[in-house]
Coordinates of C-alpha atoms in Angstrom, one line a residue:
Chain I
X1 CA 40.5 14.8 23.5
X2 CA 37.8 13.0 25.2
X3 CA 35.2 11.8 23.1
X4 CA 31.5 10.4 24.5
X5 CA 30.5 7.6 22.3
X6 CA 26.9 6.8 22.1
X7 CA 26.1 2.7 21.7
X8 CA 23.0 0.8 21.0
X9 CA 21.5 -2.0 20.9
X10 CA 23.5 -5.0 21.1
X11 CA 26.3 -2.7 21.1
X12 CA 25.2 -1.6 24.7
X13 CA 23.9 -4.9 26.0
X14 CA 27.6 -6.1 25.7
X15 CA 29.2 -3.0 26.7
X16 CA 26.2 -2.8 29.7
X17 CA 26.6 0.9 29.1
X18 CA 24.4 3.2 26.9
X19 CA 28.0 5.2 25.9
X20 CA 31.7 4.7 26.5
X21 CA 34.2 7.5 26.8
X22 CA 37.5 7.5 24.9
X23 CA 40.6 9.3 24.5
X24 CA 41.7 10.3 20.8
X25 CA 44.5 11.9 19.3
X26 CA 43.1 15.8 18.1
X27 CA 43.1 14.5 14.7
X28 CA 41.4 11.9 14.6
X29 CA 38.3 10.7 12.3
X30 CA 35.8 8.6 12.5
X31 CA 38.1 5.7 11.2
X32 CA 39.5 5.8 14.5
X33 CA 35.9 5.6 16.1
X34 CA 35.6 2.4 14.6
X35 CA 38.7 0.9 15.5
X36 CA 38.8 2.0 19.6
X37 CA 35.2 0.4 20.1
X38 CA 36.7 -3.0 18.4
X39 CA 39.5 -2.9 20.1
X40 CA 37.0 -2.4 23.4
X41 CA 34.6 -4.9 22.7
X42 CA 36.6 -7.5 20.9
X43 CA 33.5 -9.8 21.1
X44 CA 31.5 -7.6 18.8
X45 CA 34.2 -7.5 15.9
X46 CA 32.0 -8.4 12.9
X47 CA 29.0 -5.7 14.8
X48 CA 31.1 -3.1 14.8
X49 CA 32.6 -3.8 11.0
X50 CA 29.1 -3.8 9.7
X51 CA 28.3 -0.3 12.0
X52 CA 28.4 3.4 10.8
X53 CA 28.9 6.3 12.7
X54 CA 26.8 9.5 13.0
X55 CA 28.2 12.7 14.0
X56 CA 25.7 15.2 15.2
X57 CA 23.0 12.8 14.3
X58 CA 23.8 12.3 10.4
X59 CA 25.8 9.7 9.1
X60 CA 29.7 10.2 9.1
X61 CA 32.0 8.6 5.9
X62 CA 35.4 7.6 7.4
X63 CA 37.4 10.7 7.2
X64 CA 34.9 13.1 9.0
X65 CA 37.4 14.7 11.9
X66 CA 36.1 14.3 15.2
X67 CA 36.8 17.4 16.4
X68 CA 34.3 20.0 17.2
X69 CA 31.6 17.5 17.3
X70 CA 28.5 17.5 19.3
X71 CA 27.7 14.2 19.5
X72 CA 29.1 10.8 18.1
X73 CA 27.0 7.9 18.1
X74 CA 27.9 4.3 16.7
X75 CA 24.8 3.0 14.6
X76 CA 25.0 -0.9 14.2
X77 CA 23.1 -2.2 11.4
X78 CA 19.1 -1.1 11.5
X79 CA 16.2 -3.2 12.0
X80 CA 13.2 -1.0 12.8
X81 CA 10.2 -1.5 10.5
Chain V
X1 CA 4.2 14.6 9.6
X2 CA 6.2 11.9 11.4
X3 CA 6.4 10.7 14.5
X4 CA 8.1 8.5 17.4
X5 CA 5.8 7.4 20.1
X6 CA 5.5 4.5 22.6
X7 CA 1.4 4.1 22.3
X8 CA -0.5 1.8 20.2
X9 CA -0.9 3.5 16.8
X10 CA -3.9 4.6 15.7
X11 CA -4.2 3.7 11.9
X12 CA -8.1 4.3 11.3
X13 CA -7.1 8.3 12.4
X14 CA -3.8 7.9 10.3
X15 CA -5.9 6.9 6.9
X16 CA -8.6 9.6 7.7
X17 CA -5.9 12.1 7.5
X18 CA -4.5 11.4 3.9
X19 CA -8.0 11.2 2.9
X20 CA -7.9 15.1 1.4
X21 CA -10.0 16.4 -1.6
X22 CA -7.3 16.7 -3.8
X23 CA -6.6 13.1 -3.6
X24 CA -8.0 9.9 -5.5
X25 CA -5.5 7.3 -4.0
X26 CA -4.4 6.6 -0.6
X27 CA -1.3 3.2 0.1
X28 CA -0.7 2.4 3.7
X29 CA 2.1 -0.1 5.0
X30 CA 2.0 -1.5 8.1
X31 CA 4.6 -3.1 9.7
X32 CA 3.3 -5.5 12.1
X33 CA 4.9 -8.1 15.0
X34 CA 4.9 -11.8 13.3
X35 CA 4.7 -14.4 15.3
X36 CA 7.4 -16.7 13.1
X37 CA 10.6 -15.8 11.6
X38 CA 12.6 -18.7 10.4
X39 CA 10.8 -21.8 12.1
X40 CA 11.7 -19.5 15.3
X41 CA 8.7 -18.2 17.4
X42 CA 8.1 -14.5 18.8
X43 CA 6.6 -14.2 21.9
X44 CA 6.9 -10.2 21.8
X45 CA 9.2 -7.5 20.3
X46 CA 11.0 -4.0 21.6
X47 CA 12.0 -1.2 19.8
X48 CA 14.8 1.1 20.8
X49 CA 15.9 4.3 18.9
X50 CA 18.2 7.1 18.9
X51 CA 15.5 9.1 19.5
X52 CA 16.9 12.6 18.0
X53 CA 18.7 11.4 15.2
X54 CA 15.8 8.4 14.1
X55 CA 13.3 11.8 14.0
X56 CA 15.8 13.6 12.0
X57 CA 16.4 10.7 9.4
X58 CA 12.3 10.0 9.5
X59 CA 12.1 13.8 8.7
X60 CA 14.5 13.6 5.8
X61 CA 13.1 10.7 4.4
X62 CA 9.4 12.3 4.7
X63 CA 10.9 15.1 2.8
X64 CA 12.8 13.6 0.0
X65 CA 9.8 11.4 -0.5
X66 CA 7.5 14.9 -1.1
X67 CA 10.2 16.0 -3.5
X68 CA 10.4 12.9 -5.4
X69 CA 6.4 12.4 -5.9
X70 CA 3.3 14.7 -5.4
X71 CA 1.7 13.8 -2.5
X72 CA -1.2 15.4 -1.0
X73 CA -0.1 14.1 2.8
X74 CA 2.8 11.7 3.8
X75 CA 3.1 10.6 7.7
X76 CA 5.5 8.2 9.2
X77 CA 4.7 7.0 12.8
X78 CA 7.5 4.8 14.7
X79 CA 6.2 2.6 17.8
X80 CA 9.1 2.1 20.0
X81 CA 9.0 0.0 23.1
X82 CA 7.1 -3.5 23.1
X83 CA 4.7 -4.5 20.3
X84 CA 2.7 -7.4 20.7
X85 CA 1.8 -9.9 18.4
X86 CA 0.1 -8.5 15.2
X87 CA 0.3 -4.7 16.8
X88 CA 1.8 -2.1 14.3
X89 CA 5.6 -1.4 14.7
X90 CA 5.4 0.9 12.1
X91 CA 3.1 3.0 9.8
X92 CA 3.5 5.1 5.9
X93 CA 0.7 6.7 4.5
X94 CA 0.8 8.7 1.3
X95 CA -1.8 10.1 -0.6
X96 CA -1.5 11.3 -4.3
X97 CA -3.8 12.4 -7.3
X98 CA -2.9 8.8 -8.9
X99 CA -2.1 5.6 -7.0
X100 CA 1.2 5.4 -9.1
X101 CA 2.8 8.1 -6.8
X102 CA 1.1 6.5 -3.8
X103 CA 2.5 3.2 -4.0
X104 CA 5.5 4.4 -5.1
X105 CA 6.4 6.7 -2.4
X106 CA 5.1 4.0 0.1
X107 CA 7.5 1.5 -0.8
X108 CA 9.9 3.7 -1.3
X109 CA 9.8 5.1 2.2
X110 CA 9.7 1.6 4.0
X111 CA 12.6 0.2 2.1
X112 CA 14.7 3.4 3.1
X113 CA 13.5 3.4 6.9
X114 CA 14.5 -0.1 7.2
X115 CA 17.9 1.3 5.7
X116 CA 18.7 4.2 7.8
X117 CA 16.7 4.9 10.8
X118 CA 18.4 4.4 14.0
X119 CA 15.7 2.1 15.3
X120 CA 16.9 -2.0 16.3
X121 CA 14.0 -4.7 17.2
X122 CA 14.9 -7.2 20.0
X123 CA 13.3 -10.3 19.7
X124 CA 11.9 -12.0 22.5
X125 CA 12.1 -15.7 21.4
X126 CA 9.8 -18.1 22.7
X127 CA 12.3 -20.4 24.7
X128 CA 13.0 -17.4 27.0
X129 CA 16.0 -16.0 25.1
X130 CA 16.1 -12.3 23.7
X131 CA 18.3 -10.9 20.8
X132 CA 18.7 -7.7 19.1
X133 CA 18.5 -8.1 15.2
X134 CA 21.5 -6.8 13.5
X135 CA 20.6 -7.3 9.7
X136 CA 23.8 -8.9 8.0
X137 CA 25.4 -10.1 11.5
X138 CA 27.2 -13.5 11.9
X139 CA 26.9 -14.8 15.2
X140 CA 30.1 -14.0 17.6
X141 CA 31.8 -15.9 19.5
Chain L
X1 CA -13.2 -12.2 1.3
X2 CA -14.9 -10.1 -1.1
X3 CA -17.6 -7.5 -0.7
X4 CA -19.9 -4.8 -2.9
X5 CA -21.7 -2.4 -0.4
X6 CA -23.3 0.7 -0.5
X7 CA -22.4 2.1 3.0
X8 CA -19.4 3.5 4.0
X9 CA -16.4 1.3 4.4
X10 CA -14.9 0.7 8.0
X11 CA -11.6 0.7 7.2
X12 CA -10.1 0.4 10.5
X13 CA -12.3 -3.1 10.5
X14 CA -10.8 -4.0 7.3
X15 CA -6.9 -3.3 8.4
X16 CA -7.5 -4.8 11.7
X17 CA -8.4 -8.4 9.7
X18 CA -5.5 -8.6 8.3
X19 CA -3.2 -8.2 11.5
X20 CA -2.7 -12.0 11.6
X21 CA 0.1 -13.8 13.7
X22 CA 1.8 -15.3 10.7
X23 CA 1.5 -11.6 8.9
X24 CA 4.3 -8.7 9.6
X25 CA 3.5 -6.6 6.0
X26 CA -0.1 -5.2 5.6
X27 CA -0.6 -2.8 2.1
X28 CA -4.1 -1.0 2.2
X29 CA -5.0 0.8 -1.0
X30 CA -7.8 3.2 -0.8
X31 CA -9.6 4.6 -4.2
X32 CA -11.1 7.6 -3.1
X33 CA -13.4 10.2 -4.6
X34 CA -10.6 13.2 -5.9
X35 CA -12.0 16.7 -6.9
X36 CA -9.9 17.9 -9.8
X37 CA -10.0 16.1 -12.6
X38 CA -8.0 17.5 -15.6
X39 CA -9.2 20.8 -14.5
X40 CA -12.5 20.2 -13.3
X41 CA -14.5 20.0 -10.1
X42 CA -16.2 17.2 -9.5
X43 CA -19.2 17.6 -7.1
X44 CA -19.8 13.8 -6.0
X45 CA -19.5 10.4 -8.1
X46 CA -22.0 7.6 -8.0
X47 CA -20.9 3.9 -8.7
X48 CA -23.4 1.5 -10.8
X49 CA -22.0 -2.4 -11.3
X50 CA -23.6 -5.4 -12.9
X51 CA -23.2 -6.7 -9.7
X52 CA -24.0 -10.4 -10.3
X53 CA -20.5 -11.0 -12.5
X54 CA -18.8 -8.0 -10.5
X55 CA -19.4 -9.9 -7.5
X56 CA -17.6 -13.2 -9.9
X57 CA -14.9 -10.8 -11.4
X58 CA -14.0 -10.1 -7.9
X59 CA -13.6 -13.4 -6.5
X60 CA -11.9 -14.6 -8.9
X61 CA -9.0 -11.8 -8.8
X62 CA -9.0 -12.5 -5.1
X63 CA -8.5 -16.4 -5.8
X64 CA -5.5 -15.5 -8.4
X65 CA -3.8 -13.1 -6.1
X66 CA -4.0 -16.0 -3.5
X67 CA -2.5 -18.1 -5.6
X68 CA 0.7 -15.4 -6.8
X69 CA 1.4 -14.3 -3.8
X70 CA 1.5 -16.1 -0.1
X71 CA -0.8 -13.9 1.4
X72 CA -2.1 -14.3 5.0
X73 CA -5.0 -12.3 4.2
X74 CA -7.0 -10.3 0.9
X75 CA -9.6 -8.2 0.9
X76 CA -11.4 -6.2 -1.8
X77 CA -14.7 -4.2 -1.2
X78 CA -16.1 -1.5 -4.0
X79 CA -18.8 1.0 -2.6
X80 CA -21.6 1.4 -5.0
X81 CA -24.0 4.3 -5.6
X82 CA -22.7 7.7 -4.1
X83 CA -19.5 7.9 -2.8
X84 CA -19.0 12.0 -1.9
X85 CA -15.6 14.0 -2.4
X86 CA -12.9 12.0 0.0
X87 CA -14.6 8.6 0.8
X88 CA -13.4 5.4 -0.3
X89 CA -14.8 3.5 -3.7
X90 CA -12.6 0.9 -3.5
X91 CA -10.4 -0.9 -0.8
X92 CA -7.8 -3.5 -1.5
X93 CA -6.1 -5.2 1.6
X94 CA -3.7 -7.6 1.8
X95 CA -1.1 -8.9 4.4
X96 CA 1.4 -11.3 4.4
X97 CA 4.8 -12.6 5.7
X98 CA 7.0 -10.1 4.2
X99 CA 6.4 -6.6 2.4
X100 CA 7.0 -7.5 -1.4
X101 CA 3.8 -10.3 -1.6
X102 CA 1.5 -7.9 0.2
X103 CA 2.8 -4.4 -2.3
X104 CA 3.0 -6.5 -5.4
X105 CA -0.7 -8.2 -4.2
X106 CA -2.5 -5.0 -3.5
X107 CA -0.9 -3.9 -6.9
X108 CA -1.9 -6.1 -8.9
X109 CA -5.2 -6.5 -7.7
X110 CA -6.2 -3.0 -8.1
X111 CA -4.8 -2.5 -11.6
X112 CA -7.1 -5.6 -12.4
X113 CA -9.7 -4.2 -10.9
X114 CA -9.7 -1.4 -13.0
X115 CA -9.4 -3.1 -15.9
X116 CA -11.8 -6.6 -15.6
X117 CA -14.5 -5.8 -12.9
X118 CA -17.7 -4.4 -14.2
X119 CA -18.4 -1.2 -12.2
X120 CA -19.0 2.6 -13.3
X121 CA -18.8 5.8 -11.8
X122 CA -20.7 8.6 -12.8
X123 CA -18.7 12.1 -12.8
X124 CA -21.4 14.5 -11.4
X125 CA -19.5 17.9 -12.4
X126 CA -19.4 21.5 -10.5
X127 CA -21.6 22.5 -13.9
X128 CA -24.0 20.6 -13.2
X129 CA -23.6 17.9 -16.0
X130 CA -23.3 14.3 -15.5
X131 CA -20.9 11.9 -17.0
X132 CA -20.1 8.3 -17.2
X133 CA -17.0 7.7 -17.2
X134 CA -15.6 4.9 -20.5
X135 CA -12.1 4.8 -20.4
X136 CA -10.9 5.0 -24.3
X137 CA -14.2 6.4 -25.2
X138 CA -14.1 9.2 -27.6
X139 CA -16.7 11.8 -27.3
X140 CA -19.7 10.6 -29.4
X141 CA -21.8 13.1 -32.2
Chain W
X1 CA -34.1 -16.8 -31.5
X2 CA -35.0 -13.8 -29.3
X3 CA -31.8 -12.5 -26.5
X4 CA -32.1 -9.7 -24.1
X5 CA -28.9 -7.8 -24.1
X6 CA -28.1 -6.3 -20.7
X7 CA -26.9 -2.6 -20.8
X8 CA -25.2 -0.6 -18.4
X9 CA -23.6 3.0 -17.5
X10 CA -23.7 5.0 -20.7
X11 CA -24.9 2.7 -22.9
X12 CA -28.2 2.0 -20.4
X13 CA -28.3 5.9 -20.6
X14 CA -28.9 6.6 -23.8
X15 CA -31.0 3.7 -24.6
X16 CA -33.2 4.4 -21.8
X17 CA -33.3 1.0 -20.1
X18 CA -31.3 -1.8 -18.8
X19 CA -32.1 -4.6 -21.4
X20 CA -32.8 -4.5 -25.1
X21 CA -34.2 -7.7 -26.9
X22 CA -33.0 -8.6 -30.3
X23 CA -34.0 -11.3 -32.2
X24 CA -30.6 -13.4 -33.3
X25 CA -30.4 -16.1 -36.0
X26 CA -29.7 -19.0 -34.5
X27 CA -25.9 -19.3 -35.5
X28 CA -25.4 -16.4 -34.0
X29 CA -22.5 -15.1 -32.2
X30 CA -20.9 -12.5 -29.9
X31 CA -19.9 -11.0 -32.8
X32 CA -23.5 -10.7 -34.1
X33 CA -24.2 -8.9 -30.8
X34 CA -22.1 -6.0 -31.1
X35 CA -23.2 -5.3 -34.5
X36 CA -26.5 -5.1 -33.2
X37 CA -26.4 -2.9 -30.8
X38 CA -24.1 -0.6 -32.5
X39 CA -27.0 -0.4 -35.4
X40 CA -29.3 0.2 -32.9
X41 CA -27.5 2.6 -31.1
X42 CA -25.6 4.3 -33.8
X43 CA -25.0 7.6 -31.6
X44 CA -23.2 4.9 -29.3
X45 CA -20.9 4.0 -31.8
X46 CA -17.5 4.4 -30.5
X47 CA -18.3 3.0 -26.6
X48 CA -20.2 -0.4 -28.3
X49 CA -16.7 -0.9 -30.5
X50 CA -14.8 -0.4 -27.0
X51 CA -17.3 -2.5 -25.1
X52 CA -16.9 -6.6 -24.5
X53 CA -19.4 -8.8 -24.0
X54 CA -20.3 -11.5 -21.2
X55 CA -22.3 -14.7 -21.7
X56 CA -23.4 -15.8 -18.4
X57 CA -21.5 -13.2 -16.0
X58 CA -18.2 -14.2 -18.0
X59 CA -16.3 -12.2 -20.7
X60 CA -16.7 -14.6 -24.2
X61 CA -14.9 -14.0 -27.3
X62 CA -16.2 -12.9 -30.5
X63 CA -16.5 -16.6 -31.9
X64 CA -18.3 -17.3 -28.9
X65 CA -22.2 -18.6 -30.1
X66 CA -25.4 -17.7 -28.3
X67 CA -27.5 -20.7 -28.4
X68 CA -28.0 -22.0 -24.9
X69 CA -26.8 -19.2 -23.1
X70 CA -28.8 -17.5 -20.2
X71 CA -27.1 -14.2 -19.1
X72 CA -25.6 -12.1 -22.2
X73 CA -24.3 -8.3 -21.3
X74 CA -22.6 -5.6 -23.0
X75 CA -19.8 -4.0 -20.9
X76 CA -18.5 -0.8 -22.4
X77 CA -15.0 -0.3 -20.8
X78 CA -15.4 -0.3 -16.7
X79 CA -14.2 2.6 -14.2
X80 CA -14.7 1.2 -11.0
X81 CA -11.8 1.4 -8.4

C-alpha cells in the first residue's frame, strides 16, 4: 500500500517536501514508518531516531498497523512554547 | 478555550477573561522571543505547526488540565508564523478559587505543550543563518 | 519596581514591562476580589496598609527575589481601599531568561506577600456585616 | 516614657482610633507592648497574641527595647494579596 507521509520542520527543509509517499508491505506498523524515512533521508538519522509518529493526529507506539489510517505524520522533537 | 492564530496576541483581553467572580487567583505564562540563547543572537523566530493535530493535543491538554484542578477559565493561545523580539509565542491563563490550583495548572500546561504539541521554532540567527530547533538533536553531518 | 495605588491596575502596562529582549518566560499572578468564601457572598473588599513599612516590606521582597532568582524584570503593585468583585488587589510580575526563575519568583513573592507585608482587606458580606479579615484569628467574646 | 502605639485593621476598629499612647517604663520592651495593649483591649485578646510588632517600619523581636525608637506599630496578622 501507498502510504502519504506528512514531514516538518527540519524534516521537510531536507526532504524540500512537506510529505513523501512510500510503499509498505500491508502489514506494516509504524516501526516501519520509522525506518523507510531513515533510509530516505540518511542525513537526518539521529532526527528521525529522536521523532514519533502520529496516526490520525495522536501519537502512535511502534506497533500501531498502518493500515486503515487517515493520515500519518512524522513529528520530530517539539519546540513550540 | 485554545487557540492557533498568526496575529499578535492580545494578553490584556486574555487576563480580562479569567478574571470571573468565582475566582480569587489568576497565573499567566508567557512565552516570549529572547533575543540570546547560548551567547547566540536572535534576530526573529517562526513557528510552524501541524495545524489539526497541535489543536487537538492543545485541546487535550486544556482538558486534562480542568480535570486535574478547578479552574474557573483555562485558555491556551499559539502564535504561529514570525514573532519578534519580546512578542508572545505563546500564552496559559488559568484561574482558580486559590492560587495553588492556578500556578499549578500553569506550569503544568507549559511544561506539557513544550512536550507534545506539534509546533517547531526556527531560529533566525543573527549572522544570517536559520535553523529549526529540534530539542535533544546532535548536529548531522 | 514597586507600587501601592488606589486606582485600578493596568495590567496590560504591567506585562508589557517585562517583555524584555534578554526575557523569554514572563509569570503574572493576579489576586483578585473572589465572591464565595466558605459559603458566603462577599459584596466588595476594601484594602487598608500601614503604607509607610508596606511600601519597605515590599521593596525589600522585591530586592530578595532579585537576588534568588536572575530575573530580567519584578514587579509588585497592591491596590488599596476598594477593590469590587473581579479586580485585581495584588499583581506580582516577573520575567526572565527561562520559565522556572520567573514561576518560582512570582511564587515566592506572593506567598511572602501574604505573610510579611502589612495590608488588610475588609470582607464587606452580602448580609451586610463587615469583617476584617486576621488570618489565625479566632472569633473574639 | 510615653509611646504611641499604631493600630490598624481590627484592632484600629475596636479601639476607635489609629494610635494609643501608653506610658512605658523606660526598660521597656516589645514585650511590654503587647501586654499592654492586650490589657487595654481585653476583648482583642486573641488577635494582640497573634499580632507582631514593628519598631520603626520593621518587625523587632520581643527582647527588642523601646528607648530611642520613633515609629512603634502593632500588626495583627496581615491579608493583603
Amino acid at each position: 500500500m501507498m502510504i502519504e507521509v506528512q514531514l516538518f520542520a527540519g524534516l521537510r527543509e531536507v526532504w524540500g517536501g512537506e510529505s513523501v509517499t512510500i510503499k509498505f508491505c500491508d502489514d506494516a506498523t509504524v516501526a516501519d514508518v520509522l525506518v523507510a524515512v531513515e533510509q530516505l533521508l540518511p542525513e537526518c538519522e539521529s532526527l528521525v531516531r529522536l521523532s514519533r509518529v502520529a496516526i490520525d493526529q495522536q501519537f502512535a507506539s511502534t506497533d500501531t498497523p498502518l493500515a486503515g489510517c487517515r493520515e500519518v505524520a512524522l513529528i520530530p522533537p517539539v519546540s513550540g512554547g | 478555550m485554545i487557540e492557533l492564530t498568526n496575529k499578535p496576541i492580545d494578553v490584556a483581553k486574555l487576563v480580562a477573561t479569567a478574571q470571573q467572580p468565582s475566582a480569587g487567583a489568576v497565573v499567566l505564562f508567557l512565552g516570549i522571543t529572547r533575543e540570546f540563547t547560548e551567547g547566540k543572537q536572535t534576530t526573529t523566530l517562526y513557528y510552524e505547526a501541524y495545524e489539526a493535530m497541535a489543536h487537538s493535543e492543545l485541546t487535550r491538554l486544556h482538558d486534562e488540565a480542568c480535570k486535574r484542578w478547578p479552574l474557573v477559565e483555562c485558555r491556551l493561545i499559539h502564535r504561529l508564523g514570525e514573532v519578534p523580539l519580546t512578542e508572545t509565542s505563546v500564552a496559559v491563563v488559568a484561574s482558580a478559587p486559590h492560587r495553588d490550583a492556578a500556578f499549578a495548572a500553569a506550569r503544568w500546561l507549559i511544561d506539557n505543550i513544550k512536550l507534545s504539541v506539534p509546533i517547531w521554532k526556527q531560529e533566525h540567527w543573527s549572522d544570517g543563518t536559520q535553523e529549526w530547533v529540534h530539542p535533544g538533536k546532535k548536529q548531522d553531518g
